[in-house]
Amino acid sequence: MTGAIIIDGGTGRDPGPLQVARGRILEPTHGDRSVRGSRKVVLITAGWQAEEFAESHLKEALYRIGVPPRMPGNQHHNVQNLSLYWEFEKFCEKEPKLATLYSDKQDDVKKTMELYRRSNRMALRQLKAQLATVQSWFPEWSFAALLDRATPHRGRVDDALGLAAEELSLEFDRIREQDQWLLDRLARLDRAFLDASKLRENKTWLAKRRLLARRIKSAATLVFYGGHLAVLLNRLHFFDLGPILRESLAAGATIVARSAGAMALGERVVVYHDEYQDRHHTFELFGRGVGMLPGLLVLPQHAERIRKGSQDHLAFLARRFPLRACIGLDEGAVLVVDGGDLDRCISLGPPDSALRFTPEGDERGLQPGETVFAGASRKVGGPC
Amino acid sequence: MLRLAQLQDALAENPMESTIERFLATHAAPLVDNEGVTFLYRDGSAKEVHLRHEIMGLESRQEFLRVAGTSLHYLPMQVPPTARIEYRLEVRDDTGTRTFVDPLNPIRSDCPYGEKSVVTAHGYTRPGFVRERADVRRGTIETVRMLSAVFAEERVLRVYLPARYRSDRAYPLLIVHDGSDYLRYAKLATVLDNLMHDREIEDFVVALTDSPRRLTEYKVDPRQGDFLTNEILPLLQERYALRDDAASRCLMGASYGALTSLHTFSRFPRTYGKVFSQSGSFIHADVRRRTIHEVDPERLEDDEPILRFVSSFSRQARSEPAKLYLSCGRFESLIFFNRSLLDVLRREGYEHHFRESYDGHNWTCWRNGLKDGFRYLFPGDVLLYYP
């Protein structure tokens, strides 16, 4: 039994994701009969930080679509907030020493990311400068075409175009190596923190994780909202909730996610904003996600955040992160990821509400019912 | 000037007052098109009409032309596409000479220096971040009264706390000069609410100070820095959750407010690490003769303390880290002084950013520049925020 992940392209705190998943909320597919019968919905609004519990309108919306706070004869709440932000705050209050260690580790994470950002910025500038030079000589050659020319011929070129393409390709590889460098360093910092803190042997932590696991596993539907991506993701990682969420999904739960909530579920988390001043680069790796969307990079709010009209820019995005599909989402877009290994992704939103950024640098609108990918032939490590 | 040409064509065909009236019934004045602005004035008895403005580099008093046989006076002017111009009209007739706002243009500036008419070029847009939004939670403003030993009188300051303010966190501090004017004319609270809501800037506390005698107290008067540093700052540190390091404290002001900000920043390098300067009155000896002192030599003596300070600042090396954001309108005479200060900032290795706009020495220009400055000095989490 495997559930499904429904990604809603909307933004904000409205009940949109509940409407999108209404059918599954009312007729759950969970393998556990009692969970299925309860139709229980757990809301994850930790990205709203201190406003985590400002979700009464969602409870009202659920009531209107047929999920009352309690089902007849059911003693337990049927709509519940996971209270992830709150539980983390309480943990920090109760375990101040561990909280300080964690905060110190997060400071190290920030420093590591700043180093990455600086070297990334330099490498990107270099890549852009080289691309501009090469294209001034060979104006008909796009970034994608140059990379494609370089890859099969690397080391066997005998003309200026081939050499230039190879140079660009090496520069591009350097950026991807830096991405991998970041992931490695973040993993090392995490390991060092866990070794030093013995967090996972701490009784308070274990109790809180059990509590959170109970809430997650009791849900037929889990709804992730957006907000502050780092806050949400850090708390999911802190309580090591990835395995529990995967277990719940494997048991047949439906996971609905929008915005930062959907980004956190991916394998790699990429942050972006082309219009943000003083950022000389537009996409940067933020770290690993919960790992529930294999091969899929979702980019919410693309209309506002991603500069269009430059094939080279989009080709750079689609090729940089070695995933199966890079999908820009906006209001109305709906993606459903399901299948035994979550190896099928279908777009169900209106035409063009989701965009596929191709390795050639094109942006192609997805049509209702269009398959983004299907089958187990996923090859992580290659371009989208 | 396309629109002016349309009017001229219509008048060539039918040179009657009714033609002008029909045209003005369907066209807003001044006429704005891709090529610039045409100012219009109707008065059959006017002997001379002049445009009075403060656009640096242009004659500040420009004479209108008259369409023969009609009451219409006009002045075409080429301006940059994003320009915003504040102006008044000067009219001479048999009764004398008067200046007043443009009666054909209902748009007025909201500023403390007297009413002016406003025209914007075709590429100018009012920034969205100055509009109040229903979806944005507002910060709160508290009033704090204190007895200042430095000035030997009661002073009132207001303190803006972000909507998400929590007393168990620690926030950076921004101290603003002419705080009441910033609130009223630059919509500072709305701008902060919007930018913080959208995570374009981080949350910070803002102390809004005022001076009853700004022309003396803000003019490199050491009492002002003493007042901020020895009286206001300890009081704020005690009452509010503030970070306790220079890099988290910023001084801000416009015109003389910017001057006193830089002065205090320079006197207390371990207390303040940032400055947000808008149209700073950094009158500098290098360029003074070419600008205001050339036309008004009496000001030279008056400005001597400023000259001394800016010269000493130019020679001063600072070991503490600093981040400065400066902006100035290209239509201001102060643009030369501000640009000349950049050399010093570069030479001394200050982290800084300078922004010029096609506007003048006015509150709308300073309001429009708030977002850029705040994003540079207090960058937010927008890259990590996906609502």
mmCIF file of C-alpha atoms in Angstrom, chain A residues 10-13 47 49-51 85 89 226-230 258-260 263 270-273 275-279 282 284 286 300-301 305, chain B residues 137 163-164 166 168-169 197-202 323 325 351 353 355 371-387:
data_model
loop_
_atom_site.group_PDB
_atom_site.id
_atom_site.type_symbol
_atom_site.label_atom_id
_atom_site.label_comp_id
_atom_site.label_asym_id
_atom_site.label_seq_id
_atom_site.Cartn_x
_atom_site.Cartn_y
_atom_site.Cartn_z
ATOM 1 C CA GLY A 10 -1.034 27.992 -4.627
ATOM 2 C CA THR A 11 0.399 30.297 -2.002
ATOM 3 C CA GLY A 12 -0.779 31.553 1.341
ATOM 4 C CA ARG A 13 -2.795 30.169 4.184
ATOM 5 C CA GLY A 47 6.473 27.378 8.589
ATOM 6 C CA GLN A 49 6.433 30.048 13.084
ATOM 7 C CA ALA A 50 4.834 31.773 16.090
ATOM 8 C CA GLU A 51 1.536 31.822 14.191
ATOM 9 C CA TYR A 85 7.090 24.513 15.924
ATOM 10 C CA GLU A 89 10.119 25.519 21.368
ATOM 11 C CA GLY A 226 4.378 26.913 3.393
ATOM 12 C CA GLY A 227 6.011 29.829 5.186
ATOM 13 C CA HIS A 228 9.565 29.876 6.402
ATOM 14 C CA LEU A 229 11.250 27.018 4.613
ATOM 15 C CA ALA A 230 14.256 26.792 6.920
ATOM 16 C CA ARG A 258 2.083 23.626 -0.942
ATOM 17 C CA SER A 259 4.883 26.095 -1.304
ATOM 18 C CA ALA A 260 7.647 25.677 1.305
ATOM 19 C CA MET A 263 9.923 22.131 -1.226
ATOM 20 C CA VAL A 270 16.832 24.707 -3.861
ATOM 21 C CA VAL A 271 16.062 28.318 -2.986
ATOM 22 C CA TYR A 272 15.713 31.048 -5.576
ATOM 23 C CA HIS A 273 14.601 34.599 -6.268
ATOM 24 C CA GLU A 275 14.584 39.696 -8.476
ATOM 25 C CA TYR A 276 16.191 39.851 -5.088
ATOM 26 C CA GLN A 277 18.694 42.662 -4.989
ATOM 27 C CA ASP A 278 22.336 42.035 -4.187
ATOM 28 C CA ARG A 279 22.089 38.384 -5.139
ATOM 29 C CA THR A 282 19.639 33.145 -8.619
ATOM 30 C CA GLU A 284 21.299 28.098 -4.521
ATOM 31 C CA PHE A 286 19.868 24.965 0.677
ATOM 32 C CA PRO A 300 6.690 27.255 -6.322
ATOM 33 C CA GLN A 301 5.829 30.881 -7.135
ATOM 34 C CA ARG A 305 10.661 34.485 -8.571
ATOM 35 C CA ARG B 137 -0.093 42.604 10.138
ATOM 36 C CA ALA B 163 4.303 42.764 14.165
ATOM 37 C CA ARG B 164 6.215 39.604 15.099
ATOM 38 C CA ARG B 166 8.772 38.949 20.870
ATOM 39 C CA ASP B 168 12.408 36.779 24.243
ATOM 40 C CA ARG B 169 14.250 37.524 20.979
ATOM 41 C CA HIS B 197 5.669 40.836 6.154
ATOM 42 C CA ASP B 198 7.144 39.803 2.805
ATOM 43 C CA ARG B 199 10.468 38.963 4.498
ATOM 44 C CA GLU B 200 12.243 41.390 2.212
ATOM 45 C CA ILE B 201 13.862 42.756 5.355
ATOM 46 C CA GLU B 202 14.497 41.275 8.754
ATOM 47 C CA LYS B 323 28.008 49.293 6.269
ATOM 48 C CA TYR B 325 23.739 52.982 2.258
ATOM 49 C CA GLU B 351 31.079 48.355 2.708
ATOM 50 C CA HIS B 353 26.033 51.116 -1.715
ATOM 51 C CA ARG B 355 21.757 54.847 -5.323
ATOM 52 C CA LYS B 371 13.019 49.578 0.195
ATOM 53 C CA ASP B 372 16.428 49.481 -1.473
ATOM 54 C CA GLY B 373 18.148 50.898 1.566
ATOM 55 C CA PHE B 374 16.496 48.611 4.060
ATOM 56 C CA ARG B 375 17.106 45.566 1.874
ATOM 57 C CA TYR B 376 20.784 46.422 1.752
ATOM 58 C CA LEU B 377 21.163 47.144 5.462
ATOM 59 C CA PHE B 378 18.685 44.662 6.923
ATOM 60 C CA PRO B 379 18.340 41.882 4.325
ATOM 61 C CA GLY B 380 15.479 39.541 5.004
ATOM 62 C CA ASP B 381 14.745 35.910 4.522
ATOM 63 C CA VAL B 382 12.945 36.301 1.210
ATOM 64 C CA LEU B 383 15.093 33.571 -0.289
ATOM 65 C CA LEU B 384 13.848 31.212 2.403
ATOM 66 C CA TYR B 385 10.265 32.384 2.601
ATOM 67 C CA TYR B 386 7.621 30.731 0.442
ATOM 68 C CA PRO B 387 4.216 31.569 1.937
#
